[in-house]
Coordinates of C-alpha atoms in Angstrom, one line a residue:
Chain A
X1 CA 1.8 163.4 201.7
X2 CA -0.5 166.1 201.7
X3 CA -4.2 165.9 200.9
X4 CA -6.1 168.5 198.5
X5 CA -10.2 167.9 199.2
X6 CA -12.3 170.4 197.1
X7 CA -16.0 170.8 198.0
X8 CA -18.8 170.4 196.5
X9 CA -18.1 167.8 194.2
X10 CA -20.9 169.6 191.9
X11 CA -21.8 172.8 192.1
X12 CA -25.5 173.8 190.2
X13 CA -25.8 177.0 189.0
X14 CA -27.1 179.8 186.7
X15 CA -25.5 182.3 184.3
X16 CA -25.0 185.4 186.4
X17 CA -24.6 184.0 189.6
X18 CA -21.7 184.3 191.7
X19 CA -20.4 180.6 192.8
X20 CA -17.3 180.1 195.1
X21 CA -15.2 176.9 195.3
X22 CA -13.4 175.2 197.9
X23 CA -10.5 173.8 198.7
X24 CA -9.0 172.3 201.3
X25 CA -5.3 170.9 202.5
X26 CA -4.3 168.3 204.8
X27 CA -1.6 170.5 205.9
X28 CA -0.1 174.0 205.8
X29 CA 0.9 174.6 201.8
X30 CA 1.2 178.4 202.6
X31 CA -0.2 180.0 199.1
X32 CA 1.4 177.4 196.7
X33 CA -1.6 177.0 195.4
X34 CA -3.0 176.9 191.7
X35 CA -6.4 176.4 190.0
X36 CA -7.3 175.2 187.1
X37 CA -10.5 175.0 184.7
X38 CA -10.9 171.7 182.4
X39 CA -13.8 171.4 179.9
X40 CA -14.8 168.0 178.4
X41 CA -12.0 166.2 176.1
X42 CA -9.3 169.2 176.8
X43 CA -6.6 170.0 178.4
X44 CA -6.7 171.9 181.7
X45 CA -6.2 175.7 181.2
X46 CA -3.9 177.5 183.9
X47 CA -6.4 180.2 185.8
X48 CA -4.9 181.3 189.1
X49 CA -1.1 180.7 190.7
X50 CA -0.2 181.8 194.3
X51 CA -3.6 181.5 195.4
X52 CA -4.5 184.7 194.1
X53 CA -2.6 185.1 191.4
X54 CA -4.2 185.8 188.2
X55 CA -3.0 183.8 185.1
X56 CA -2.9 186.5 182.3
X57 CA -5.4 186.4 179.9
X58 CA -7.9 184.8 182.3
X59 CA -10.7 186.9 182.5
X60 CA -11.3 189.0 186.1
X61 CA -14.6 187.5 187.0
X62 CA -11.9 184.5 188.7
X63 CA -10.7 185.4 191.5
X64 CA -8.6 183.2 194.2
X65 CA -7.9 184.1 197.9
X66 CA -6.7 181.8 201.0
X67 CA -3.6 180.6 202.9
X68 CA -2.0 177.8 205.2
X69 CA -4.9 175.4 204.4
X70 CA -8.3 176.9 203.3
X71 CA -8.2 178.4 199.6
X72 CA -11.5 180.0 197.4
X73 CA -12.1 180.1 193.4
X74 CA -14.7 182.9 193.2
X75 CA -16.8 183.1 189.9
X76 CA -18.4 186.6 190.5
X77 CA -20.8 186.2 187.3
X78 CA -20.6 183.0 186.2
X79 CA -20.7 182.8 182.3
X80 CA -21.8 180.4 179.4
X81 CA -18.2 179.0 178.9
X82 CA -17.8 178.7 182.8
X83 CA -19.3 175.6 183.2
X84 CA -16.6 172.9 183.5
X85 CA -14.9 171.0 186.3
X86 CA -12.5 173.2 188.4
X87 CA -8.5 171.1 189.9
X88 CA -7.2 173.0 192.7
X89 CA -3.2 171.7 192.8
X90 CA -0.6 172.1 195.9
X91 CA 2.8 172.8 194.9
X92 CA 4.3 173.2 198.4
X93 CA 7.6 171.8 196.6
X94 CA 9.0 170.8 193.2
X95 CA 9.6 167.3 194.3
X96 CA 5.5 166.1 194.5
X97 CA 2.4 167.4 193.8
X98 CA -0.9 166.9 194.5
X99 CA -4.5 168.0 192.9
X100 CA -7.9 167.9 194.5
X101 CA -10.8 165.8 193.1
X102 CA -11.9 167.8 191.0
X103 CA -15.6 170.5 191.5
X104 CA -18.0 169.9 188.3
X105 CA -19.9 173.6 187.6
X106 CA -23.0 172.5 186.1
X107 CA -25.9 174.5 184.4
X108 CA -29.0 175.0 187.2
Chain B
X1 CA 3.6 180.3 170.5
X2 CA 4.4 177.4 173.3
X3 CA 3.0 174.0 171.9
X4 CA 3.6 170.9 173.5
X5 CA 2.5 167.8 171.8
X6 CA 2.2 164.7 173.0
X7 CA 2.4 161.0 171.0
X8 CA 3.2 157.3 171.8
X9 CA 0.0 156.2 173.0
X10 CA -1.7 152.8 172.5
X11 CA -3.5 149.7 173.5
X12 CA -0.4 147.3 175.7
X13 CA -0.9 144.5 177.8
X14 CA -0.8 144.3 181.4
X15 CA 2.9 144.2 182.2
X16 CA 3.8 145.8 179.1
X17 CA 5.9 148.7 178.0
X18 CA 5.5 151.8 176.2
X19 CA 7.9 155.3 176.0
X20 CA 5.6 158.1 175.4
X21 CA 6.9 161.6 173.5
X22 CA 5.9 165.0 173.6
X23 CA 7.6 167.6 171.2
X24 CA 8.2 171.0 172.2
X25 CA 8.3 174.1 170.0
X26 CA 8.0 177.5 170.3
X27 CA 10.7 177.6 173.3
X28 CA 14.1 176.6 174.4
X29 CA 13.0 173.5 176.2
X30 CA 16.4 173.8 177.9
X31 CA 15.4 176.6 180.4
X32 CA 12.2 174.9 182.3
X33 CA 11.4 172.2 184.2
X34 CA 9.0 169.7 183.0
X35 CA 6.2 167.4 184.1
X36 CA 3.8 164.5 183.1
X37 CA 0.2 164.1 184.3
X38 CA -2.1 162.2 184.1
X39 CA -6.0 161.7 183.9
X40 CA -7.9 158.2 184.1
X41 CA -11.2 157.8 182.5
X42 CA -14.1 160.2 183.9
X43 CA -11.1 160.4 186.9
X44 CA -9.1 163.7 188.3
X45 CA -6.1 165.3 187.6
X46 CA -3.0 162.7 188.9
X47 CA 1.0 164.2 188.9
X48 CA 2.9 161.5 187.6
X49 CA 6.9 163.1 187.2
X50 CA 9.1 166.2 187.3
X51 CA 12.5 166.9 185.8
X52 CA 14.8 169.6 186.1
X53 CA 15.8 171.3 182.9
X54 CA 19.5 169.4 183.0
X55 CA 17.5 166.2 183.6
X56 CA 19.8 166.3 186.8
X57 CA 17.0 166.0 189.5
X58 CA 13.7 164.0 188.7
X59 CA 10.5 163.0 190.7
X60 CA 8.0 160.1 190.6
X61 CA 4.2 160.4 192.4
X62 CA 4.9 157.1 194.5
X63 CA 2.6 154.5 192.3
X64 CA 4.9 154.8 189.4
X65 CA 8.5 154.5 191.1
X66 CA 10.9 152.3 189.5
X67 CA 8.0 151.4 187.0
X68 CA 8.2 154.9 184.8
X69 CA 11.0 157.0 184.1
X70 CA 11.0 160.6 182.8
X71 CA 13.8 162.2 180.6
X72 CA 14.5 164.7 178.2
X73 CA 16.7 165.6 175.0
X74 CA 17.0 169.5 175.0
X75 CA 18.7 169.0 171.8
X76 CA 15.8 167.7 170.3
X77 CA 13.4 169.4 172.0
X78 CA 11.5 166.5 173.5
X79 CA 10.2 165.1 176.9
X80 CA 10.2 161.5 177.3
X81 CA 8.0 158.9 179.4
X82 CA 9.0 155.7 179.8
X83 CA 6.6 153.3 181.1
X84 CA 7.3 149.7 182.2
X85 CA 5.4 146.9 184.2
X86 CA 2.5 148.5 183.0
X87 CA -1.5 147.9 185.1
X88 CA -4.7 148.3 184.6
X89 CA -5.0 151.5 186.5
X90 CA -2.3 152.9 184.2
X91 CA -4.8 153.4 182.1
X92 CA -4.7 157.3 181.3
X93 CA -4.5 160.4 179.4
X94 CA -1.1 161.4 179.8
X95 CA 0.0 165.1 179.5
X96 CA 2.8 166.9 179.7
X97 CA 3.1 170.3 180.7
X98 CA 6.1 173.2 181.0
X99 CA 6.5 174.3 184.4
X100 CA 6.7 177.8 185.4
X101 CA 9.3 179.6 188.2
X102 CA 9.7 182.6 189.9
X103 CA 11.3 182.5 193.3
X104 CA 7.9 184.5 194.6
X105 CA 5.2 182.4 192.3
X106 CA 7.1 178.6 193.3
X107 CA 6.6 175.8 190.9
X108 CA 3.1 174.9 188.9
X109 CA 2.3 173.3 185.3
X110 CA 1.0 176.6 183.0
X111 CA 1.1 175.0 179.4
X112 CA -0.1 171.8 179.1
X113 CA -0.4 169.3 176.0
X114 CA -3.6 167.8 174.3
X115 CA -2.8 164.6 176.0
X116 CA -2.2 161.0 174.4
X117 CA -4.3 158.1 175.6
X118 CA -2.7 154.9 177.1
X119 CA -5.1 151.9 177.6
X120 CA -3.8 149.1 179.5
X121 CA -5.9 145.9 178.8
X122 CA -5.7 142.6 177.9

């Protein structure tokens, strides 16, 4: 099975700065790759698909690069309504899927 | 407007069962493929199932198999979660989400539900 490990598992920051996220797989998921944003007591909210992809209505600020194994979720000025805990998910195939732990974006 | 609603949660016993439901409305149900996930308490993001829009091909994350079973009724625009044998670390917020498909994008949950809450305890 393949392994999603995102890093850091918190990430301390201020409004304006630019953060970047990591994530990493076990094995070669070439960009089947998709992030996601989840703020307390919701639902997760679709941000970027094919690694880079971005979701529509997602503002440009999030950006995603990567392949094989090592992806990035760039925040280039990170916003009020930014912080939240950020899921990168594998979908190498329809048949299993895997998400990482999970990076928490919390106010420096 | 795509809504997806989830219901069927509760409070069951260890070793109990449960079907959870999740309504679909503002598209035909019929054309996508469909998943459950789920979230444990102050836990991450877990896949549970897939289905194919015929039902024809389905998928279980390997903790779950021959425990839960997904299905559908297109007719009725619903997605379907049975749960049986049912532990502690069941316990979950269980979503369900439409699955988008291009041949260049793959397969990846874009709408998701509000999630219903199963607590496993005795």
């Amino acid at each position: 099975d393949i392994q999603m490990t995102q890093s850091p598992s918190t990430l301390s920051a201020s409004v304006g700065d630019r953060v970047t996220l990591t994530c990493r797989a076990s094995q070669s998921i070439s960009s089947w790759l998709a992030w996601y944003q989840q703020k307390s007591g919701k639902a997760p909210k679709l941000l970027i698909y094919k690694a880079s992809s971005l979701e529509s209505g997602v503002p440009s600020r999030f950006s995603g690069s990567g392949s094989g194994t090592d992806f990035t979720l760039t925040i280039s000025s990170l916003q009020p309504d930014d912080f939240a805990t950020y899921y990168c998910q594998q979908y190498n195939t329809y048949s299993t899927w895997t998400f990482g732990q999970g990076t928490k974006v919390e106010i420096k | 407007e795509v809504q997806l609603v989830e219901s069927g949660g509760a409070l069951v016993q260890p070793g109990g069962s449960l079907r959870l439901s999740c309504a679909a409305s503002g598209f035909t149900l019929s054309s996508y493929w469909m998943s459950w996930v789920r979230q444990a308490p102050g836990k991450g993001l877990e896949w549970v199932a897939n289905i194919k829009q015929d039902g024809s091909e389905k998928y279980y994350e390997d903790s779950v198999k021959g425990r839960f079973s997904i299905s559908r009724d297109n007719a009725k625009n619903s997605l379907y979660l049975q749960m049986n044998s049912l532990r502690a670390e069941d316990t979950a917020v269980y979503y369900c989400a439409r699955v988008y498909y291009d041949f260049w994008s793959g397969y990846y949950p874009q709408h998701w539900g509000q999630g219903t809450l199963v607590t496993v305890s005795s």
